[in-house]
Amino acid sequence: MSTNRLCAVLFDFDGVLINSMNVMRLAFEASHRDVYGEQGCDFDQLFTVYRRHLGKGFPEIMRALGLSVALHPHFKEHSRYLTRYVHLYGGVTTLLDSLSSTGWTMGIATGKDHARTCELLDHLQLRHHFRVVLGCDSVASPKPAPDMVEAFVAQTGAVLEQLVLVGDAPADLECARRARCRSVAALWGFTSAQELRNEQPEFMAESPAQLLAWLQQHREETA
């Protein structure tokens, strides 16, 4: 059996399976106001910098921005209130249904906390697809550290050489590189194609349908 064929996939969540950008911005702005009040702030510029760190855990993003991690509980509360505005990207349902029906081992590796990720998966009726759900608080060091890939392998018994991580942020692709697993960039997410190309993923998928075709092409041959 070839060890370079794929049979397991670890997905980032926001920007890959779900479109949550508007919710993220609204929740971050409200959280910033809760903690810092109405003091003058170029929020457009601040959120532009915030977006550069997507893929990392929220506390790590706050530290990178020089903001208090005290925003986190406020951010979670506002995000929960706005859950109904989060939606799946077109083609994601077909992608996950197809992978599940053909025996892929799947997981989530996200910068969201574990509890809120599970709540969203339940809300969107996706939880049954995933063997493992890893949030930023599930490991000692979230992305771009390799811990999430290592945790997925440990919990599922997946073979590293037969695993691919799919992400839309440099932190996702760096995580895969540091873990020495394969990676695919999701071009429909929150990061420009050039930024993702700089991370040298194995493949750059323009849509969930194109990702599905690539995964099927590289499927583990068990016969």
PDB file of C-alpha atoms in Angstrom:
ATOM      1  CA  MET A   1       0.000   0.000   0.000  1.00  0.00           C
ATOM      2  CA  SER A   2       1.440   3.374  -1.021  1.00  0.00           C
ATOM      3  CA  THR A   3       2.083   5.700   1.904  1.00  0.00           C
ATOM      4  CA  ASN A   4       1.782   8.881  -0.139  1.00  0.00           C
ATOM      5  CA  ARG A   5      -1.920   8.493  -0.939  1.00  0.00           C
ATOM      6  CA  LEU A   6      -4.388  10.302   1.282  1.00  0.00           C
ATOM      7  CA  CYS A   7      -7.093   8.993   3.612  1.00  0.00           C
ATOM      8  CA  ALA A   8      -7.370  11.692   6.307  1.00  0.00           C
ATOM      9  CA  VAL A   9      -8.105  15.409   6.135  1.00  0.00           C
ATOM     10  CA  LEU A  10      -7.866  18.071   8.821  1.00  0.00           C
ATOM     11  CA  PHE A  11      -9.891  21.204   8.041  1.00  0.00           C
ATOM     12  CA  ASP A  12      -9.549  24.705   9.306  1.00  0.00           C
ATOM     13  CA  PHE A  13     -13.068  25.979  10.046  1.00  0.00           C
ATOM     14  CA  ASP A  14     -13.543  29.718   9.373  1.00  0.00           C
ATOM     15  CA  GLY A  15     -12.745  30.602   5.769  1.00  0.00           C
ATOM     16  CA  VAL A  16     -12.748  26.947   4.684  1.00  0.00           C
ATOM     17  CA  LEU A  17     -16.060  25.400   5.728  1.00  0.00           C
ATOM     18  CA  ILE A  18     -17.902  28.453   7.081  1.00  0.00           C
ATOM     19  CA  ASN A  19     -18.055  32.121   6.099  1.00  0.00           C
ATOM     20  CA  SER A  20     -17.954  34.009   9.381  1.00  0.00           C
ATOM     21  CA  MET A  21     -16.063  37.171   8.430  1.00  0.00           C
ATOM     22  CA  ASN A  22     -18.932  39.593   9.082  1.00  0.00           C
ATOM     23  CA  VAL A  23     -19.685  37.928  12.423  1.00  0.00           C
ATOM     24  CA  MET A  24     -16.005  38.044  13.342  1.00  0.00           C
ATOM     25  CA  ARG A  25     -15.760  41.751  12.614  1.00  0.00           C
ATOM     26  CA  LEU A  26     -18.962  42.670  14.449  1.00  0.00           C
ATOM     27  CA  ALA A  27     -18.038  40.556  17.484  1.00  0.00           C
ATOM     28  CA  PHE A  28     -14.507  41.963  17.607  1.00  0.00           C
ATOM     29  CA  GLU A  29     -15.707  45.558  17.327  1.00  0.00           C
ATOM     30  CA  ALA A  30     -18.317  45.049  20.063  1.00  0.00           C
ATOM     31  CA  SER A  31     -15.754  43.326  22.298  1.00  0.00           C
ATOM     32  CA  HIS A  32     -13.262  46.126  21.797  1.00  0.00           C
ATOM     33  CA  ARG A  33     -15.955  48.640  22.793  1.00  0.00           C
ATOM     34  CA  ASP A  34     -16.869  46.572  25.865  1.00  0.00           C
ATOM     35  CA  VAL A  35     -13.292  46.602  27.154  1.00  0.00           C
ATOM     36  CA  TYR A  36     -11.927  49.920  25.903  1.00  0.00           C
ATOM     37  CA  GLY A  37     -15.087  52.017  25.652  1.00  0.00           C
ATOM     38  CA  GLU A  38     -15.733  54.518  22.892  1.00  0.00           C
ATOM     39  CA  GLN A  39     -12.187  55.844  22.770  1.00  0.00           C
ATOM     40  CA  GLY A  40     -10.993  56.887  19.353  1.00  0.00           C
ATOM     41  CA  CYS A  41      -9.800  53.958  17.267  1.00  0.00           C
ATOM     42  CA  ASP A  42      -9.271  53.384  13.559  1.00  0.00           C
ATOM     43  CA  PHE A  43     -11.163  50.118  13.661  1.00  0.00           C
ATOM     44  CA  ASP A  44     -10.835  49.460   9.934  1.00  0.00           C
ATOM     45  CA  GLN A  45      -7.057  49.521  10.288  1.00  0.00           C
ATOM     46  CA  LEU A  46      -7.162  47.448  13.468  1.00  0.00           C
ATOM     47  CA  PHE A  47      -9.304  44.774  11.852  1.00  0.00           C
ATOM     48  CA  THR A  48      -7.038  44.715   8.799  1.00  0.00           C
ATOM     49  CA  VAL A  49      -4.157  43.791  11.120  1.00  0.00           C
ATOM     50  CA  TYR A  50      -6.423  41.295  12.945  1.00  0.00           C
ATOM     51  CA  ARG A  51      -7.090  39.502   9.658  1.00  0.00           C
ATOM     52  CA  ARG A  52      -3.373  38.973   9.070  1.00  0.00           C
ATOM     53  CA  HIS A  53      -3.319  36.695  12.113  1.00  0.00           C
ATOM     54  CA  LEU A  54      -6.341  34.548  11.237  1.00  0.00           C
ATOM     55  CA  GLY A  55      -5.795  30.871  11.894  1.00  0.00           C
ATOM     56  CA  LYS A  56      -4.240  31.580  15.269  1.00  0.00           C
ATOM     57  CA  GLY A  57      -6.175  31.446  18.531  1.00  0.00           C
ATOM     58  CA  PHE A  58      -7.997  34.595  19.637  1.00  0.00           C
ATOM     59  CA  PRO A  59      -5.734  35.159  22.682  1.00  0.00           C
ATOM     60  CA  GLU A  60      -2.667  34.900  20.429  1.00  0.00           C
ATOM     61  CA  ILE A  61      -4.188  37.440  18.037  1.00  0.00           C
ATOM     62  CA  MET A  62      -4.884  39.844  20.896  1.00  0.00           C
ATOM     63  CA  ARG A  63      -1.288  39.592  22.093  1.00  0.00           C
ATOM     64  CA  ALA A  64      -0.035  40.239  18.560  1.00  0.00           C
ATOM     65  CA  LEU A  65      -2.231  43.368  18.395  1.00  0.00           C
ATOM     66  CA  GLY A  66      -1.160  44.567  21.819  1.00  0.00           C
ATOM     67  CA  LEU A  67      -4.699  44.196  23.170  1.00  0.00           C
ATOM     68  CA  SER A  68      -5.967  42.611  26.367  1.00  0.00           C
ATOM     69  CA  VAL A  69      -6.995  38.949  26.318  1.00  0.00           C
ATOM     70  CA  ALA A  70      -9.911  40.194  28.457  1.00  0.00           C
ATOM     71  CA  LEU A  71     -11.674  40.725  25.112  1.00  0.00           C
ATOM     72  CA  HIS A  72     -12.028  36.960  24.680  1.00  0.00           C
ATOM     73  CA  PRO A  73     -15.116  36.270  26.836  1.00  0.00           C
ATOM     74  CA  HIS A  74     -16.832  39.295  25.295  1.00  0.00           C
ATOM     75  CA  PHE A  75     -15.904  38.085  21.819  1.00  0.00           C
ATOM     76  CA  LYS A  76     -17.344  34.633  22.513  1.00  0.00           C
ATOM     77  CA  GLU A  77     -20.562  36.106  23.883  1.00  0.00           C
ATOM     78  CA  HIS A  78     -21.096  38.394  20.889  1.00  0.00           C
ATOM     79  CA  SER A  79     -20.186  35.621  18.458  1.00  0.00           C
ATOM     80  CA  ARG A  80     -22.735  33.283  20.010  1.00  0.00           C
ATOM     81  CA  TYR A  81     -25.424  35.942  19.667  1.00  0.00           C
ATOM     82  CA  LEU A  82     -24.562  36.293  15.954  1.00  0.00           C
ATOM     83  CA  THR A  83     -24.449  32.547  15.210  1.00  0.00           C
ATOM     84  CA  ARG A  84     -27.428  32.707  12.860  1.00  0.00           C
ATOM     85  CA  TYR A  85     -25.389  34.868  10.463  1.00  0.00           C
ATOM     86  CA  VAL A  86     -22.693  32.214   9.968  1.00  0.00           C
ATOM     87  CA  HIS A  87     -23.237  30.111   6.861  1.00  0.00           C
ATOM     88  CA  LEU A  88     -21.561  27.339   4.905  1.00  0.00           C
ATOM     89  CA  TYR A  89     -19.711  28.033   1.699  1.00  0.00           C
ATOM     90  CA  GLY A  90     -21.376  26.631  -1.379  1.00  0.00           C
ATOM     91  CA  GLY A  91     -20.251  23.082  -2.080  1.00  0.00           C
ATOM     92  CA  VAL A  92     -19.189  22.294   1.498  1.00  0.00           C
ATOM     93  CA  THR A  93     -22.157  20.015   2.192  1.00  0.00           C
ATOM     94  CA  THR A  94     -21.375  17.939  -0.905  1.00  0.00           C
ATOM     95  CA  LEU A  95     -17.668  17.911   0.001  1.00  0.00           C
ATOM     96  CA  LEU A  96     -18.248  16.576   3.512  1.00  0.00           C
ATOM     97  CA  ASP A  97     -20.992  14.136   2.532  1.00  0.00           C
ATOM     98  CA  SER A  98     -18.790  12.688  -0.212  1.00  0.00           C
ATOM     99  CA  LEU A  99     -15.750  12.315   2.034  1.00  0.00           C
ATOM    100  CA  SER A 100     -17.793  10.759   4.835  1.00  0.00           C
ATOM    101  CA  SER A 101     -19.430   8.258   2.494  1.00  0.00           C
ATOM    102  CA  THR A 102     -16.058   7.096   1.169  1.00  0.00           C
ATOM    103  CA  GLY A 103     -14.454   6.561   4.572  1.00  0.00           C
ATOM    104  CA  TRP A 104     -12.184   9.547   5.037  1.00  0.00           C
ATOM    105  CA  THR A 105     -11.077  10.305   8.596  1.00  0.00           C
ATOM    106  CA  MET A 106     -11.834  13.986   9.183  1.00  0.00           C
ATOM    107  CA  GLY A 107     -11.126  16.556  11.847  1.00  0.00           C
ATOM    108  CA  ILE A 108     -11.335  20.260  12.600  1.00  0.00           C
ATOM    109  CA  ALA A 109      -8.338  22.383  13.642  1.00  0.00           C
ATOM    110  CA  THR A 110      -9.466  25.934  14.333  1.00  0.00           C
ATOM    111  CA  GLY A 111      -8.492  29.133  16.079  1.00  0.00           C
ATOM    112  CA  LYS A 112     -11.923  29.122  17.737  1.00  0.00           C
ATOM    113  CA  ASP A 113     -12.269  27.700  21.230  1.00  0.00           C
ATOM    114  CA  HIS A 114     -13.450  24.089  21.367  1.00  0.00           C
ATOM    115  CA  ALA A 115     -16.856  24.697  22.966  1.00  0.00           C
ATOM    116  CA  ARG A 116     -17.928  27.346  20.462  1.00  0.00           C
ATOM    117  CA  THR A 117     -16.683  25.244  17.550  1.00  0.00           C
ATOM    118  CA  CYS A 118     -18.811  22.303  18.698  1.00  0.00           C
ATOM    119  CA  GLU A 119     -21.821  24.581  19.143  1.00  0.00           C
ATOM    120  CA  LEU A 120     -21.468  25.837  15.572  1.00  0.00           C
ATOM    121  CA  LEU A 121     -20.977  22.343  14.187  1.00  0.00           C
ATOM    122  CA  ASP A 122     -24.170  21.240  15.955  1.00  0.00           C
ATOM    123  CA  HIS A 123     -26.027  24.332  14.732  1.00  0.00           C
ATOM    124  CA  LEU A 124     -24.958  23.609  11.146  1.00  0.00           C
ATOM    125  CA  GLN A 125     -25.581  19.849  11.567  1.00  0.00           C
ATOM    126  CA  LEU A 126     -22.003  18.956  10.652  1.00  0.00           C
ATOM    127  CA  ARG A 127     -20.675  17.415  13.870  1.00  0.00           C
ATOM    128  CA  HIS A 128     -21.183  13.790  12.736  1.00  0.00           C
ATOM    129  CA  HIS A 129     -18.586  14.187   9.979  1.00  0.00           C
ATOM    130  CA  PHE A 130     -15.646  14.732  12.331  1.00  0.00           C
ATOM    131  CA  ARG A 131     -13.757  12.235  14.469  1.00  0.00           C
ATOM    132  CA  VAL A 132     -11.830  14.979  16.245  1.00  0.00           C
ATOM    133  CA  VAL A 133     -12.571  18.664  16.900  1.00  0.00           C
ATOM    134  CA  LEU A 134      -9.588  20.739  18.044  1.00  0.00           C
ATOM    135  CA  GLY A 135      -9.963  24.331  19.193  1.00  0.00           C
ATOM    136  CA  CYS A 136      -7.300  26.826  20.186  1.00  0.00           C
ATOM    137  CA  ASP A 137      -7.740  25.669  23.782  1.00  0.00           C
ATOM    138  CA  SER A 138      -7.415  21.960  22.944  1.00  0.00           C
ATOM    139  CA  VAL A 139      -3.617  21.999  22.676  1.00  0.00           C
ATOM    140  CA  ALA A 140      -0.718  23.677  24.442  1.00  0.00           C
ATOM    141  CA  SER A 141       0.241  25.713  21.373  1.00  0.00           C
ATOM    142  CA  PRO A 142      -2.333  26.428  18.643  1.00  0.00           C
ATOM    143  CA  LYS A 143      -1.524  27.151  14.995  1.00  0.00           C
ATOM    144  CA  PRO A 144       0.968  27.867  13.533  1.00  0.00           C
ATOM    145  CA  ALA A 145       2.584  25.363  15.939  1.00  0.00           C
ATOM    146  CA  PRO A 146       2.235  21.707  14.827  1.00  0.00           C
ATOM    147  CA  ASP A 147       0.344  20.627  17.972  1.00  0.00           C
ATOM    148  CA  MET A 148      -3.077  20.287  16.330  1.00  0.00           C
ATOM    149  CA  VAL A 149      -1.797  17.963  13.629  1.00  0.00           C
ATOM    150  CA  GLU A 150       0.033  15.928  16.247  1.00  0.00           C
ATOM    151  CA  ALA A 151      -3.104  15.729  18.414  1.00  0.00           C
ATOM    152  CA  PHE A 152      -5.217  14.619  15.441  1.00  0.00           C
ATOM    153  CA  VAL A 153      -2.728  11.866  14.588  1.00  0.00           C
ATOM    154  CA  ALA A 154      -2.567  10.734  18.215  1.00  0.00           C
ATOM    155  CA  GLN A 155      -6.349  10.632  18.629  1.00  0.00           C
ATOM    156  CA  THR A 156      -7.236   8.978  15.317  1.00  0.00           C
ATOM    157  CA  GLY A 157      -4.231   6.796  14.534  1.00  0.00           C
ATOM    158  CA  ALA A 158      -3.932   8.527  11.151  1.00  0.00           C
ATOM    159  CA  VAL A 159      -0.642   8.137   9.322  1.00  0.00           C
ATOM    160  CA  LEU A 160       1.042  11.515   8.937  1.00  0.00           C
ATOM    161  CA  GLU A 161       2.057  10.817   5.329  1.00  0.00           C
ATOM    162  CA  GLN A 162      -1.587  10.102   4.455  1.00  0.00           C
ATOM    163  CA  LEU A 163      -2.956  13.275   6.049  1.00  0.00           C
ATOM    164  CA  VAL A 164      -3.611  16.662   4.442  1.00  0.00           C
ATOM    165  CA  LEU A 165      -4.446  19.920   6.198  1.00  0.00           C
ATOM    166  CA  VAL A 166      -6.778  22.303   4.354  1.00  0.00           C
ATOM    167  CA  GLY A 167      -6.595  25.952   5.366  1.00  0.00           C
ATOM    168  CA  ASP A 168      -7.088  29.490   4.130  1.00  0.00           C
ATOM    169  CA  ALA A 169      -4.451  31.283   6.220  1.00  0.00           C
ATOM    170  CA  PRO A 170      -0.641  31.313   6.390  1.00  0.00           C
ATOM    171  CA  ALA A 171      -0.875  30.008   9.977  1.00  0.00           C
ATOM    172  CA  ASP A 172      -2.685  26.887   8.714  1.00  0.00           C
ATOM    173  CA  LEU A 173      -0.091  26.131   6.073  1.00  0.00           C
ATOM    174  CA  GLU A 174       2.801  26.824   8.442  1.00  0.00           C
ATOM    175  CA  CYS A 175       1.228  24.404  10.919  1.00  0.00           C
ATOM    176  CA  ALA A 176       1.175  21.699   8.241  1.00  0.00           C
ATOM    177  CA  ARG A 177       4.744  22.404   7.217  1.00  0.00           C
ATOM    178  CA  ARG A 178       6.029  22.270  10.793  1.00  0.00           C
ATOM    179  CA  ALA A 179       4.119  19.027  11.368  1.00  0.00           C
ATOM    180  CA  ARG A 180       5.520  17.627   8.078  1.00  0.00           C
ATOM    181  CA  CYS A 181       2.153  16.838   6.582  1.00  0.00           C
ATOM    182  CA  ARG A 182       0.723  17.847   3.240  1.00  0.00           C
ATOM    183  CA  SER A 183      -1.359  20.984   2.776  1.00  0.00           C
ATOM    184  CA  VAL A 184      -3.970  22.497   0.486  1.00  0.00           C
ATOM    185  CA  ALA A 185      -4.790  26.210   0.363  1.00  0.00           C
ATOM    186  CA  ALA A 186      -8.480  27.153   0.168  1.00  0.00           C
ATOM    187  CA  LEU A 187      -8.625  30.162  -2.154  1.00  0.00           C
ATOM    188  CA  TRP A 188     -12.276  30.941  -1.362  1.00  0.00           C
ATOM    189  CA  GLY A 189     -11.382  31.970   2.187  1.00  0.00           C
ATOM    190  CA  PHE A 190     -10.033  35.103   3.837  1.00  0.00           C
ATOM    191  CA  THR A 191      -6.480  35.368   2.430  1.00  0.00           C
ATOM    192  CA  SER A 192      -5.144  36.453  -0.950  1.00  0.00           C
ATOM    193  CA  ALA A 193      -3.876  33.842  -3.378  1.00  0.00           C
ATOM    194  CA  GLN A 194      -0.391  35.382  -3.377  1.00  0.00           C
ATOM    195  CA  GLU A 195      -0.057  35.201   0.409  1.00  0.00           C
ATOM    196  CA  LEU A 196      -1.074  31.551   0.337  1.00  0.00           C
ATOM    197  CA  ARG A 197       1.194  30.778  -2.610  1.00  0.00           C
ATOM    198  CA  ASN A 198       4.110  32.147  -0.583  1.00  0.00           C
ATOM    199  CA  GLU A 199       3.517  29.318   1.917  1.00  0.00           C
ATOM    200  CA  GLN A 200       4.044  26.729  -0.856  1.00  0.00           C
ATOM    201  CA  PRO A 201       1.068  24.411  -0.308  1.00  0.00           C
ATOM    202  CA  GLU A 202       0.929  21.255  -2.376  1.00  0.00           C
ATOM    203  CA  PHE A 203      -2.265  22.417  -4.083  1.00  0.00           C
ATOM    204  CA  MET A 204      -4.362  25.587  -4.264  1.00  0.00           C
ATOM    205  CA  ALA A 205      -8.077  24.813  -4.567  1.00  0.00           C
ATOM    206  CA  GLU A 206     -10.367  27.444  -6.028  1.00  0.00           C
ATOM    207  CA  SER A 207     -13.576  25.908  -4.665  1.00  0.00           C
ATOM    208  CA  PRO A 208     -14.825  23.088  -2.421  1.00  0.00           C
ATOM    209  CA  ALA A 209     -15.704  21.181  -5.602  1.00  0.00           C
ATOM    210  CA  GLN A 210     -12.135  21.453  -6.881  1.00  0.00           C
ATOM    211  CA  LEU A 211     -10.838  20.404  -3.464  1.00  0.00           C
ATOM    212  CA  LEU A 212     -13.094  17.332  -3.512  1.00  0.00           C
ATOM    213  CA  ALA A 213     -11.836  16.344  -6.956  1.00  0.00           C
ATOM    214  CA  TRP A 214      -8.208  16.692  -5.806  1.00  0.00           C
ATOM    215  CA  LEU A 215      -8.824  14.659  -2.644  1.00  0.00           C
ATOM    216  CA  GLN A 216     -10.579  11.909  -4.593  1.00  0.00           C
ATOM    217  CA  GLN A 217      -7.656  11.789  -7.007  1.00  0.00           C
ATOM    218  CA  HIS A 218      -5.256  11.315  -4.101  1.00  0.00           C
ATOM    219  CA  ARG A 219      -7.431   8.862  -2.182  1.00  0.00           C
ATOM    220  CA  GLU A 220      -5.794   6.007  -0.308  1.00  0.00           C
ATOM    221  CA  GLU A 221      -5.954   2.889  -2.508  1.00  0.00           C
ATOM    222  CA  THR A 222      -6.991   0.027  -0.243  1.00  0.00           C
ATOM    223  CA  ALA A 223      -7.616  -2.616  -2.867  1.00  0.00           C
TER     224      ALA A 223
END
